[in-house]
mmCIF file with all atom_site columns, C-alpha atoms in Angstrom:
data_model
loop_
_atom_site.group_PDB
_atom_site.id
_atom_site.type_symbol
_atom_site.label_atom_id
_atom_site.label_alt_id
_atom_site.label_comp_id
_atom_site.label_asym_id
_atom_site.label_entity_id
_atom_site.label_seq_id
_atom_site.pdbx_PDB_ins_code
_atom_site.Cartn_x
_atom_site.Cartn_y
_atom_site.Cartn_z
_atom_site.occupancy
_atom_site.B_iso_or_equiv
_atom_site.pdbx_formal_charge
_atom_site.auth_seq_id
_atom_site.auth_comp_id
_atom_site.auth_asym_id
_atom_site.auth_atom_id
_atom_site.pdbx_PDB_model_num
ATOM 1   C CA . MET F 1 1   ? -9.705 73.409  49.033 1.00 0.00 ? 1   MET F CA 1
ATOM 2   C CA . LYS F 1 2   ? -8.011 71.718  51.967 1.00 0.00 ? 2   LYS F CA 1
ATOM 3   C CA . ASN F 1 3   ? -4.696 73.275  53.052 1.00 0.00 ? 3   ASN F CA 1
ATOM 4   C CA . ARG F 1 4   ? -5.244 76.127  50.640 1.00 0.00 ? 4   ARG F CA 1
ATOM 5   C CA . LYS F 1 5   ? -2.647 78.383  52.284 1.00 0.00 ? 5   LYS F CA 1
ATOM 6   C CA . LEU F 1 6   ? -0.038 75.644  52.167 1.00 0.00 ? 6   LEU F CA 1
ATOM 7   C CA . TRP F 1 7   ? -0.524 75.140  48.434 1.00 0.00 ? 7   TRP F CA 1
ATOM 8   C CA . ILE F 1 8   ? -0.375 78.887  47.834 1.00 0.00 ? 8   ILE F CA 1
ATOM 9   C CA . PHE F 1 9   ? 2.905  79.011  49.761 1.00 0.00 ? 9   PHE F CA 1
ATOM 10  C CA . ILE F 1 10  ? 4.340  76.127  47.725 1.00 0.00 ? 10  ILE F CA 1
ATOM 11  C CA . GLY F 1 11  ? 3.245  77.863  44.529 1.00 0.00 ? 11  GLY F CA 1
ATOM 12  C CA . ILE F 1 12  ? 4.955  81.107  45.542 1.00 0.00 ? 12  ILE F CA 1
ATOM 13  C CA . VAL F 1 13  ? 8.167  79.243  46.370 1.00 0.00 ? 13  VAL F CA 1
ATOM 14  C CA . LEU F 1 14  ? 8.163  77.467  43.010 1.00 0.00 ? 14  LEU F CA 1
ATOM 15  C CA . VAL F 1 15  ? 7.593  80.712  41.109 1.00 0.00 ? 15  VAL F CA 1
ATOM 16  C CA . ILE F 1 16  ? 10.456 82.403  42.948 1.00 0.00 ? 16  ILE F CA 1
ATOM 17  C CA . LEU F 1 17  ? 12.787 79.469  42.280 1.00 0.00 ? 17  LEU F CA 1
ATOM 18  C CA . VAL F 1 18  ? 11.985 79.554  38.560 1.00 0.00 ? 18  VAL F CA 1
ATOM 19  C CA . LEU F 1 19  ? 12.484 83.331  38.347 1.00 0.00 ? 19  LEU F CA 1
ATOM 20  C CA . ASP F 1 20  ? 15.730 83.095  40.293 1.00 0.00 ? 20  ASP F CA 1
ATOM 21  C CA . HIS F 1 21  ? 16.970 80.448  37.863 1.00 0.00 ? 21  HIS F CA 1
ATOM 22  C CA . LEU F 1 22  ? 16.013 82.575  34.859 1.00 0.00 ? 22  LEU F CA 1
ATOM 23  C CA . PHE F 1 23  ? 17.346 85.934  36.063 1.00 0.00 ? 23  PHE F CA 1
ATOM 24  C CA . GLY F 1 24  ? 20.163 84.847  38.396 1.00 0.00 ? 24  GLY F CA 1
ATOM 25  C CA . TRP F 1 25  ? 19.195 86.977  41.388 1.00 0.00 ? 25  TRP F CA 1
ATOM 26  C CA . SER F 1 26  ? 21.109 84.774  43.843 1.00 0.00 ? 26  SER F CA 1
ATOM 27  C CA . ASP F 1 27  ? 24.225 84.968  41.680 1.00 0.00 ? 27  ASP F CA 1
ATOM 28  C CA . TRP F 1 28  ? 23.975 88.758  41.698 1.00 0.00 ? 28  TRP F CA 1
ATOM 29  C CA . LEU F 1 29  ? 24.142 88.782  45.489 1.00 0.00 ? 29  LEU F CA 1
ATOM 30  C CA . ARG F 1 30  ? 27.323 86.684  45.398 1.00 0.00 ? 30  ARG F CA 1
ATOM 31  C CA . ASP F 1 31  ? 28.985 88.744  42.672 1.00 0.00 ? 31  ASP F CA 1
ATOM 32  C CA . THR F 1 32  ? 32.397 89.997  43.870 1.00 0.00 ? 32  THR F CA 1
ATOM 33  C CA . ASP F 1 33  ? 31.999 93.188  41.814 1.00 0.00 ? 33  ASP F CA 1
ATOM 34  C CA . ASN F 1 34  ? 28.912 94.095  43.833 1.00 0.00 ? 34  ASN F CA 1
ATOM 35  C CA . LEU F 1 35  ? 30.829 93.348  47.023 1.00 0.00 ? 35  LEU F CA 1
ATOM 36  C CA . ALA F 1 36  ? 33.596 95.727  45.919 1.00 0.00 ? 36  ALA F CA 1
ATOM 37  C CA . PHE F 1 37  ? 31.016 98.399  45.091 1.00 0.00 ? 37  PHE F CA 1
ATOM 38  C CA . LEU F 1 38  ? 29.479 98.071  48.555 1.00 0.00 ? 38  LEU F CA 1
ATOM 39  C CA . SER F 1 39  ? 32.913 98.301  50.173 1.00 0.00 ? 39  SER F CA 1
ATOM 40  C CA . GLU F 1 40  ? 33.601 101.561 48.316 1.00 0.00 ? 40  GLU F CA 1
ATOM 41  C CA . MET F 1 41  ? 30.280 102.995 49.492 1.00 0.00 ? 41  MET F CA 1
ATOM 42  C CA . VAL F 1 42  ? 31.239 102.459 53.135 1.00 0.00 ? 42  VAL F CA 1
ATOM 43  C CA . ASN F 1 43  ? 33.861 105.217 52.961 1.00 0.00 ? 43  ASN F CA 1
ATOM 44  C CA . GLY F 1 44  ? 31.629 107.974 51.596 1.00 0.00 ? 44  GLY F CA 1
ATOM 45  C CA . HIS F 1 45  ? 28.052 106.780 52.002 1.00 0.00 ? 45  HIS F CA 1
ATOM 46  C CA . LEU F 1 46  ? 27.931 104.506 55.048 1.00 0.00 ? 46  LEU F CA 1
ATOM 47  C CA . PRO F 1 47  ? 24.168 104.844 55.768 1.00 0.00 ? 47  PRO F CA 1
ATOM 48  C CA . ALA F 1 48  ? 23.354 103.984 52.150 1.00 0.00 ? 48  ALA F CA 1
ATOM 49  C CA . ALA F 1 49  ? 25.707 101.002 52.254 1.00 0.00 ? 49  ALA F CA 1
ATOM 50  C CA . ILE F 1 50  ? 24.038 99.717  55.421 1.00 0.00 ? 50  ILE F CA 1
ATOM 51  C CA . LEU F 1 51  ? 20.595 100.182 53.876 1.00 0.00 ? 51  LEU F CA 1
ATOM 52  C CA . ILE F 1 52  ? 21.549 98.296  50.706 1.00 0.00 ? 52  ILE F CA 1
ATOM 53  C CA . TYR F 1 53  ? 23.137 95.500  52.719 1.00 0.00 ? 53  TYR F CA 1
ATOM 54  C CA . THR F 1 54  ? 20.095 95.212  54.979 1.00 0.00 ? 54  THR F CA 1
ATOM 55  C CA . ALA F 1 55  ? 17.681 95.066  52.047 1.00 0.00 ? 55  ALA F CA 1
ATOM 56  C CA . ALA F 1 56  ? 19.823 92.499  50.236 1.00 0.00 ? 56  ALA F CA 1
ATOM 57  C CA . THR F 1 57  ? 20.051 90.350  53.365 1.00 0.00 ? 57  THR F CA 1
ATOM 58  C CA . VAL F 1 58  ? 16.308 90.392  54.016 1.00 0.00 ? 58  VAL F CA 1
ATOM 59  C CA . VAL F 1 59  ? 15.411 89.611  50.412 1.00 0.00 ? 59  VAL F CA 1
ATOM 60  C CA . GLY F 1 60  ? 18.219 87.117  49.959 1.00 0.00 ? 60  GLY F CA 1
ATOM 61  C CA . SER F 1 61  ? 17.540 85.132  53.117 1.00 0.00 ? 61  SER F CA 1
ATOM 62  C CA . VAL F 1 62  ? 13.739 85.190  52.985 1.00 0.00 ? 62  VAL F CA 1
ATOM 63  C CA . VAL F 1 63  ? 12.868 85.183  49.286 1.00 0.00 ? 63  VAL F CA 1
ATOM 64  C CA . LEU F 1 64  ? 15.904 83.638  47.593 1.00 0.00 ? 64  LEU F CA 1
ATOM 65  C CA . ALA F 1 65  ? 16.932 81.243  50.386 1.00 0.00 ? 65  ALA F CA 1
ATOM 66  C CA . VAL F 1 66  ? 20.587 82.306  50.241 1.00 0.00 ? 66  VAL F CA 1
ATOM 67  C CA . PRO F 1 67  ? 22.434 80.765  53.234 1.00 0.00 ? 67  PRO F CA 1
ATOM 68  C CA . GLY F 1 68  ? 22.576 83.143  56.197 1.00 0.00 ? 68  GLY F CA 1
ATOM 69  C CA . VAL F 1 69  ? 26.323 82.587  56.596 1.00 0.00 ? 69  VAL F CA 1
ATOM 70  C CA . THR F 1 70  ? 26.824 84.337  53.248 1.00 0.00 ? 70  THR F CA 1
ATOM 71  C CA . PHE F 1 71  ? 25.601 87.635  54.660 1.00 0.00 ? 71  PHE F CA 1
ATOM 72  C CA . ALA F 1 72  ? 27.705 87.279  57.812 1.00 0.00 ? 72  ALA F CA 1
ATOM 73  C CA . ILE F 1 73  ? 30.783 86.857  55.629 1.00 0.00 ? 73  ILE F CA 1
ATOM 74  C CA . ILE F 1 74  ? 29.858 89.903  53.530 1.00 0.00 ? 74  ILE F CA 1
ATOM 75  C CA . ALA F 1 75  ? 29.267 92.006  56.641 1.00 0.00 ? 75  ALA F CA 1
ATOM 76  C CA . GLY F 1 76  ? 32.666 91.105  58.070 1.00 0.00 ? 76  GLY F CA 1
ATOM 77  C CA . LEU F 1 77  ? 34.489 91.892  54.835 1.00 0.00 ? 77  LEU F CA 1
ATOM 78  C CA . VAL F 1 78  ? 32.636 95.153  54.144 1.00 0.00 ? 78  VAL F CA 1
ATOM 79  C CA . PHE F 1 79  ? 31.863 96.684  57.544 1.00 0.00 ? 79  PHE F CA 1
ATOM 80  C CA . GLY F 1 80  ? 34.493 95.152  59.805 1.00 0.00 ? 80  GLY F CA 1
ATOM 81  C CA . PRO F 1 81  ? 34.095 93.134  63.015 1.00 0.00 ? 81  PRO F CA 1
ATOM 82  C CA . VAL F 1 82  ? 31.950 95.384  65.209 1.00 0.00 ? 82  VAL F CA 1
ATOM 83  C CA . LEU F 1 83  ? 29.709 97.237  62.769 1.00 0.00 ? 83  LEU F CA 1
ATOM 84  C CA . GLY F 1 84  ? 29.568 94.126  60.587 1.00 0.00 ? 84  GLY F CA 1
ATOM 85  C CA . THR F 1 85  ? 28.259 92.016  63.458 1.00 0.00 ? 85  THR F CA 1
ATOM 86  C CA . PHE F 1 86  ? 25.606 94.585  64.358 1.00 0.00 ? 86  PHE F CA 1
ATOM 87  C CA . CYS F 1 87  ? 24.465 95.085  60.741 1.00 0.00 ? 87  CYS F CA 1
ATOM 88  C CA . CYS F 1 88  ? 24.291 91.359  60.084 1.00 0.00 ? 88  CYS F CA 1
ATOM 89  C CA . VAL F 1 89  ? 22.383 90.541  63.273 1.00 0.00 ? 89  VAL F CA 1
ATOM 90  C CA . LEU F 1 90  ? 19.940 93.400  62.678 1.00 0.00 ? 90  LEU F CA 1
ATOM 91  C CA . ALA F 1 91  ? 19.333 92.507  59.023 1.00 0.00 ? 91  ALA F CA 1
ATOM 92  C CA . ALA F 1 92  ? 19.086 88.788  59.786 1.00 0.00 ? 92  ALA F CA 1
ATOM 93  C CA . THR F 1 93  ? 16.571 89.485  62.539 1.00 0.00 ? 93  THR F CA 1
ATOM 94  C CA . LEU F 1 94  ? 14.416 91.575  60.198 1.00 0.00 ? 94  LEU F CA 1
ATOM 95  C CA . GLY F 1 95  ? 14.516 88.757  57.665 1.00 0.00 ? 95  GLY F CA 1
ATOM 96  C CA . ALA F 1 96  ? 13.673 86.211  60.352 1.00 0.00 ? 96  ALA F CA 1
ATOM 97  C CA . MET F 1 97  ? 10.686 88.295  61.434 1.00 0.00 ? 97  MET F CA 1
ATOM 98  C CA . ALA F 1 98  ? 9.370  88.499  57.857 1.00 0.00 ? 98  ALA F CA 1
ATOM 99  C CA . ALA F 1 99  ? 9.724  84.748  57.336 1.00 0.00 ? 99  ALA F CA 1
ATOM 100 C CA . PHE F 1 100 ? 8.112  84.060  60.715 1.00 0.00 ? 100 PHE F CA 1
ATOM 101 C CA . ILE F 1 101 ? 5.034  86.066  59.721 1.00 0.00 ? 101 ILE F CA 1
ATOM 102 C CA . ALA F 1 102 ? 4.833  84.206  56.404 1.00 0.00 ? 102 ALA F CA 1
ATOM 103 C CA . GLY F 1 103 ? 5.195  80.851  58.136 1.00 0.00 ? 103 GLY F CA 1
ATOM 104 C CA . ARG F 1 104 ? 2.535  81.643  60.673 1.00 0.00 ? 104 ARG F CA 1
ATOM 105 C CA . PHE F 1 105 ? 0.077  82.802  58.017 1.00 0.00 ? 105 PHE F CA 1
ATOM 106 C CA . PHE F 1 106 ? 0.655  80.148  55.346 1.00 0.00 ? 106 PHE F CA 1
ATOM 107 C CA . LEU F 1 107 ? 1.866  77.066  57.237 1.00 0.00 ? 107 LEU F CA 1
ATOM 108 C CA . LYS F 1 108 ? 0.638  76.908  60.819 1.00 0.00 ? 108 LYS F CA 1
ATOM 109 C CA . ASP F 1 109 ? -2.934 75.745  60.185 1.00 0.00 ? 109 ASP F CA 1
ATOM 110 C CA . SER F 1 110 ? -1.856 72.797  58.032 1.00 0.00 ? 110 SER F CA 1
ATOM 111 C CA . ILE F 1 111 ? 1.478  71.751  59.555 1.00 0.00 ? 111 ILE F CA 1
ATOM 112 C CA . LYS F 1 112 ? 0.925  72.202  63.300 1.00 0.00 ? 112 LYS F CA 1
ATOM 113 C CA . PRO F 1 113 ? -1.631 69.334  63.636 1.00 0.00 ? 113 PRO F CA 1
ATOM 114 C CA . ALA F 1 114 ? 0.812  66.925  61.970 1.00 0.00 ? 114 ALA F CA 1
ATOM 115 C CA . ILE F 1 115 ? 3.718  67.978  64.199 1.00 0.00 ? 115 ILE F CA 1
ATOM 116 C CA . GLU F 1 116 ? 1.655  67.628  67.366 1.00 0.00 ? 116 GLU F CA 1
ATOM 117 C CA . LYS F 1 117 ? 1.227  63.912  66.653 1.00 0.00 ? 117 LYS F CA 1
ATOM 118 C CA . ASN F 1 118 ? 4.886  63.453  67.593 1.00 0.00 ? 118 ASN F CA 1
ATOM 119 C CA . ALA F 1 119 ? 5.169  63.514  71.400 1.00 0.00 ? 119 ALA F CA 1
ATOM 120 C CA . LEU F 1 120 ? 8.759  64.798  71.472 1.00 0.00 ? 120 LEU F CA 1
ATOM 121 C CA . LEU F 1 121 ? 8.151  67.604  68.966 1.00 0.00 ? 121 LEU F CA 1
ATOM 122 C CA . LYS F 1 122 ? 4.962  68.562  70.773 1.00 0.00 ? 122 LYS F CA 1
ATOM 123 C CA . LYS F 1 123 ? 6.840  68.735  74.050 1.00 0.00 ? 123 LYS F CA 1
ATOM 124 C CA . TRP F 1 124 ? 9.519  71.097  72.754 1.00 0.00 ? 124 TRP F CA 1
ATOM 125 C CA . LEU F 1 125 ? 7.668  73.144  70.143 1.00 0.00 ? 125 LEU F CA 1
ATOM 126 C CA . PHE F 1 126 ? 4.249  73.584  71.736 1.00 0.00 ? 126 PHE F CA 1
ATOM 127 C CA . ASP F 1 127 ? 5.047  73.987  75.407 1.00 0.00 ? 127 ASP F CA 1
ATOM 128 C CA . GLU F 1 128 ? 2.299  75.973  77.141 1.00 0.00 ? 128 GLU F CA 1
ATOM 129 C CA . THR F 1 129 ? 4.798  77.800  79.361 1.00 0.00 ? 129 THR F CA 1
ATOM 130 C CA . GLY F 1 130 ? 6.910  78.902  76.394 1.00 0.00 ? 130 GLY F CA 1
ATOM 131 C CA . ARG F 1 131 ? 10.178 77.962  78.142 1.00 0.00 ? 131 ARG F CA 1
ATOM 132 C CA . ASN F 1 132 ? 10.930 75.012  75.880 1.00 0.00 ? 132 ASN F CA 1
ATOM 133 C CA . GLU F 1 133 ? 10.331 77.045  72.738 1.00 0.00 ? 133 GLU F CA 1
ATOM 134 C CA . MET F 1 134 ? 12.778 79.741  73.879 1.00 0.00 ? 134 MET F CA 1
ATOM 135 C CA . PHE F 1 135 ? 15.325 77.074  74.741 1.00 0.00 ? 135 PHE F CA 1
ATOM 136 C CA . ILE F 1 136 ? 15.089 75.544  71.268 1.00 0.00 ? 136 ILE F CA 1
ATOM 137 C CA . LEU F 1 137 ? 15.332 79.035  69.760 1.00 0.00 ? 137 LEU F CA 1
ATOM 138 C CA . MET F 1 138 ? 18.482 79.695  71.765 1.00 0.00 ? 138 MET F CA 1
ATOM 139 C CA . ILE F 1 139 ? 20.191 76.503  70.579 1.00 0.00 ? 139 ILE F CA 1
ATOM 140 C CA . THR F 1 140 ? 19.257 76.845  66.909 1.00 0.00 ? 140 THR F CA 1
ATOM 141 C CA . ARG F 1 141 ? 20.294 80.511  66.827 1.00 0.00 ? 141 ARG F CA 1
ATOM 142 C CA . LEU F 1 142 ? 23.442 79.929  68.829 1.00 0.00 ? 142 LEU F CA 1
ATOM 143 C CA . VAL F 1 143 ? 24.803 77.426  66.315 1.00 0.00 ? 143 VAL F CA 1
ATOM 144 C CA . PRO F 1 144 ? 24.590 78.832  62.756 1.00 0.00 ? 144 PRO F CA 1
ATOM 145 C CA . VAL F 1 145 ? 24.759 75.380  61.157 1.00 0.00 ? 145 VAL F CA 1
ATOM 146 C CA . PHE F 1 146 ? 21.036 74.753  61.323 1.00 0.00 ? 146 PHE F CA 1
ATOM 147 C CA . PRO F 1 147 ? 19.325 75.737  58.040 1.00 0.00 ? 147 PRO F CA 1
ATOM 148 C CA . TYR F 1 148 ? 18.669 79.386  58.823 1.00 0.00 ? 148 TYR F CA 1
ATOM 149 C CA . ASN F 1 149 ? 16.026 79.967  56.162 1.00 0.00 ? 149 ASN F CA 1
ATOM 150 C CA . LEU F 1 150 ? 13.972 76.925  57.132 1.00 0.00 ? 150 LEU F CA 1
ATOM 151 C CA . GLN F 1 151 ? 14.199 77.841  60.802 1.00 0.00 ? 151 GLN F CA 1
ATOM 152 C CA . ASN F 1 152 ? 12.516 81.171  60.265 1.00 0.00 ? 152 ASN F CA 1
ATOM 153 C CA . PHE F 1 153 ? 9.482  79.718  58.517 1.00 0.00 ? 153 PHE F CA 1
ATOM 154 C CA . ALA F 1 154 ? 9.317  76.761  60.915 1.00 0.00 ? 154 ALA F CA 1
ATOM 155 C CA . TYR F 1 155 ? 9.085  78.947  64.015 1.00 0.00 ? 155 TYR F CA 1
ATOM 156 C CA . GLY F 1 156 ? 5.950  80.503  62.590 1.00 0.00 ? 156 GLY F CA 1
ATOM 157 C CA . VAL F 1 157 ? 4.295  77.098  62.994 1.00 0.00 ? 157 VAL F CA 1
ATOM 158 C CA . THR F 1 158 ? 5.016  77.021  66.743 1.00 0.00 ? 158 THR F CA 1
ATOM 159 C CA . ASP F 1 159 ? 3.132  78.917  69.439 1.00 0.00 ? 159 ASP F CA 1
ATOM 160 C CA . ILE F 1 160 ? 6.032  81.200  70.375 1.00 0.00 ? 160 ILE F CA 1
ATOM 161 C CA . SER F 1 161 ? 5.007  84.847  70.416 1.00 0.00 ? 161 SER F CA 1
ATOM 162 C CA . PHE F 1 162 ? 6.265  87.181  67.712 1.00 0.00 ? 162 PHE F CA 1
ATOM 163 C CA . ALA F 1 163 ? 7.888  89.502  70.278 1.00 0.00 ? 163 ALA F CA 1
ATOM 164 C CA . ALA F 1 164 ? 9.711  86.691  72.100 1.00 0.00 ? 164 ALA F CA 1
ATOM 165 C CA . TYR F 1 165 ? 10.852 85.212  68.799 1.00 0.00 ? 165 TYR F CA 1
ATOM 166 C CA . SER F 1 166 ? 12.141 88.547  67.481 1.00 0.00 ? 166 SER F CA 1
ATOM 167 C CA . ILE F 1 167 ? 13.998 89.588  70.626 1.00 0.00 ? 167 ILE F CA 1
ATOM 168 C CA . GLY F 1 168 ? 15.336 86.081  71.230 1.00 0.00 ? 168 GLY F CA 1
ATOM 169 C CA . SER F 1 169 ? 16.545 85.759  67.644 1.00 0.00 ? 169 SER F CA 1
ATOM 170 C CA . PHE F 1 170 ? 18.430 89.055  67.844 1.00 0.00 ? 170 PHE F CA 1
ATOM 171 C CA . ILE F 1 171 ? 20.171 88.181  71.110 1.00 0.00 ? 171 ILE F CA 1
ATOM 172 C CA . PHE F 1 172 ? 20.943 84.528  70.418 1.00 0.00 ? 172 PHE F CA 1
ATOM 173 C CA . MET F 1 173 ? 22.330 85.181  66.925 1.00 0.00 ? 173 MET F CA 1
ATOM 174 C CA . ILE F 1 174 ? 25.038 87.552  68.158 1.00 0.00 ? 174 ILE F CA 1
ATOM 175 C CA . PRO F 1 175 ? 27.722 84.983  69.183 1.00 0.00 ? 175 PRO F CA 1
ATOM 176 C CA . GLY F 1 176 ? 27.435 82.789  66.085 1.00 0.00 ? 176 GLY F CA 1
ATOM 177 C CA . THR F 1 177 ? 27.277 85.794  63.761 1.00 0.00 ? 177 THR F CA 1
ATOM 178 C CA . ALA F 1 178 ? 30.278 87.441  65.416 1.00 0.00 ? 178 ALA F CA 1
ATOM 179 C CA . MET F 1 179 ? 32.241 84.244  64.905 1.00 0.00 ? 179 MET F CA 1
ATOM 180 C CA . TYR F 1 180 ? 31.933 84.685  61.126 1.00 0.00 ? 180 TYR F CA 1
ATOM 181 C CA . THR F 1 181 ? 32.054 88.470  60.833 1.00 0.00 ? 181 THR F CA 1
ATOM 182 C CA . ILE F 1 182 ? 35.139 88.833  63.015 1.00 0.00 ? 182 ILE F CA 1
ATOM 183 C CA . GLY F 1 183 ? 36.896 85.925  61.344 1.00 0.00 ? 183 GLY F CA 1
ATOM 184 C CA . PHE F 1 184 ? 36.321 87.228  57.821 1.00 0.00 ? 184 PHE F CA 1
ATOM 185 C CA . ALA F 1 185 ? 37.083 90.796  58.877 1.00 0.00 ? 185 ALA F CA 1
ATOM 186 C CA . GLY F 1 186 ? 40.569 89.455  59.489 1.00 0.00 ? 186 GLY F CA 1
ATOM 187 C CA . LEU F 1 187 ? 40.887 88.634  55.801 1.00 0.00 ? 187 LEU F CA 1
ATOM 188 C CA . ALA F 1 188 ? 40.293 92.276  54.922 1.00 0.00 ? 188 ALA F CA 1
ATOM 189 C CA . ASP F 1 189 ? 42.481 93.705  57.710 1.00 0.00 ? 189 ASP F CA 1
ATOM 190 C CA . SER F 1 190 ? 46.050 92.435  57.585 1.00 0.00 ? 190 SER F CA 1
ATOM 191 C CA . GLU F 1 191 ? 47.074 94.606  60.524 1.00 0.00 ? 191 GLU F CA 1
ATOM 192 C CA . HIS F 1 192 ? 44.693 92.899  62.975 1.00 0.00 ? 192 HIS F CA 1
ATOM 193 C CA . ARG F 1 193 ? 44.387 89.550  61.196 1.00 0.00 ? 193 ARG F CA 1
ATOM 194 C CA . VAL F 1 194 ? 45.871 87.394  63.941 1.00 0.00 ? 194 VAL F CA 1
ATOM 195 C CA . LEU F 1 195 ? 43.743 89.094  66.608 1.00 0.00 ? 195 LEU F CA 1
ATOM 196 C CA . TYR F 1 196 ? 40.517 88.683  64.660 1.00 0.00 ? 196 TYR F CA 1
ATOM 197 C CA . PHE F 1 197 ? 41.268 85.068  63.789 1.00 0.00 ? 197 PHE F CA 1
ATOM 198 C CA . GLY F 1 198 ? 42.025 84.349  67.438 1.00 0.00 ? 198 GLY F CA 1
ATOM 199 C CA . ILE F 1 199 ? 38.737 85.889  68.587 1.00 0.00 ? 199 ILE F CA 1
ATOM 200 C CA . ALA F 1 200 ? 36.822 83.975  65.915 1.00 0.00 ? 200 ALA F CA 1
ATOM 201 C CA . VAL F 1 201 ? 38.364 80.666  66.982 1.00 0.00 ? 201 VAL F CA 1
ATOM 202 C CA . PHE F 1 202 ? 37.579 81.407  70.630 1.00 0.00 ? 202 PHE F CA 1
ATOM 203 C CA . LEU F 1 203 ? 33.963 82.210  69.769 1.00 0.00 ? 203 LEU F CA 1
ATOM 204 C CA . ALA F 1 204 ? 33.700 79.029  67.704 1.00 0.00 ? 204 ALA F CA 1
ATOM 205 C CA . VAL F 1 205 ? 34.871 76.916  70.641 1.00 0.00 ? 205 VAL F CA 1
ATOM 206 C CA . VAL F 1 206 ? 32.452 78.645  73.014 1.00 0.00 ? 206 VAL F CA 1
ATOM 207 C CA . VAL F 1 207 ? 29.473 78.558  70.647 1.00 0.00 ? 207 VAL F CA 1
ATOM 208 C CA . PHE F 1 208 ? 29.763 74.966  69.476 1.00 0.00 ? 208 PHE F CA 1
ATOM 209 C CA . GLY F 1 209 ? 30.829 73.711  72.884 1.00 0.00 ? 209 GLY F CA 1
ATOM 210 C CA . ALA F 1 210 ? 27.910 75.367  74.676 1.00 0.00 ? 210 ALA F CA 1
ATOM 211 C CA . ALA F 1 211 ? 25.404 74.197  72.090 1.00 0.00 ? 211 ALA F CA 1
ATOM 212 C CA . ALA F 1 212 ? 26.669 70.608  72.197 1.00 0.00 ? 212 ALA F CA 1
ATOM 213 C CA . LEU F 1 213 ? 26.484 70.594  75.997 1.00 0.00 ? 213 LEU F CA 1
ATOM 214 C CA . LEU F 1 214 ? 22.955 72.001  76.028 1.00 0.00 ? 214 LEU F CA 1
ATOM 215 C CA . ARG F 1 215 ? 21.687 69.542  73.417 1.00 0.00 ? 215 ARG F CA 1
ATOM 216 C CA . ARG F 1 216 ? 23.223 66.568  75.216 1.00 0.00 ? 216 ARG F CA 1
ATOM 217 C CA . LYS F 1 217 ? 21.873 67.620  78.592 1.00 0.00 ? 217 LYS F CA 1
ATOM 218 C CA . TYR F 1 218 ? 18.377 68.780  77.736 1.00 0.00 ? 218 TYR F CA 1
ATOM 219 C CA . LEU F 1 219 ? 17.203 67.583  74.325 1.00 0.00 ? 219 LEU F CA 1
ATOM 220 C CA . THR F 1 220 ? 16.238 64.074  75.387 1.00 0.00 ? 220 THR F CA 1
ATOM 221 C CA . ASP F 1 221 ? 12.890 62.389  75.342 1.00 0.00 ? 221 ASP F CA 1
ATOM 222 C CA . GLU F 1 222 ? 12.370 62.214  79.084 1.00 0.00 ? 222 GLU F CA 1
ATOM 223 C CA . PRO F 1 223 ? 9.129  60.915  80.591 1.00 0.00 ? 223 PRO F CA 1
ATOM 224 C CA . SER F 1 224 ? 6.752  63.574  81.783 1.00 0.00 ? 224 SER F CA 1
ATOM 225 C CA . GLU F 1 225 ? 6.547  64.141  85.525 1.00 0.00 ? 225 GLU F CA 1
ATOM 226 C CA . THR F 1 226 ? 2.794  63.720  85.269 1.00 0.00 ? 226 THR F CA 1
ATOM 227 C CA . GLU F 1 227 ? 3.038  60.244  83.736 1.00 0.00 ? 227 GLU F CA 1
ATOM 228 C CA . PRO F 1 228 ? 2.473  57.400  86.172 1.00 0.00 ? 228 PRO F CA 1
ATOM 229 C CA . GLN F 1 229 ? 5.614  55.485  87.168 1.00 0.00 ? 229 GLN F CA 1
ATOM 230 C CA . GLU F 1 230 ? 5.786  51.721  87.349 1.00 0.00 ? 230 GLU F CA 1
ATOM 231 C CA . GLU F 1 231 ? 5.731  50.380  90.885 1.00 0.00 ? 231 GLU F CA 1
ATOM 232 C CA . ASP F 1 232 ? 8.248  47.825  92.054 1.00 0.00 ? 232 ASP F CA 1
ATOM 233 C CA . VAL F 1 233 ? 6.685  44.448  92.679 1.00 0.00 ? 233 VAL F CA 1
#
């Protein structure tokens, strides 16, 4: 059957969505009682709390398609600004790596040929040097408003290497993640609330400002240097 892997992937997604609707797995991750339980574990069983959070983030972001911002908020409230940022970036990277592998296995063979028909997408997503792909990765990771879950599967369709994708994702997600974790850590820490809110606002200005500048300057459909130019008559 043509595009067999694609149809298998779609089938898996549909099954997961139905099971999630029946058993409420996504709702369980958002339950405030579970958040309180995790917060209590931090005081006496920090490694276990980190392990549970990491597992929930990987499963929630990859399998259940829970928005990535949700886990950044949880990390800030439970672990604080510094440890929360590290835990969230690490867990999100592990989830991104798992989704990337799934995307490359199930989607690349069927979706890549269709994407390559678009000259602009081909230029940025299938650059032989790999520079364009890393640049796109930097922008989409820098600004956490792009659909995080879809990103992870979509990158598996590109030609970016798994190592470059993993390392780049970890590094480029730090500023945007810190913006949320530090900001929401302020809600749980009245003593340093103003400081944390101030840092979060500063990071937001830097992150969104830098991303907007980069997109405006570079993400344009410019003619290739190899294309012949029209001569003046």
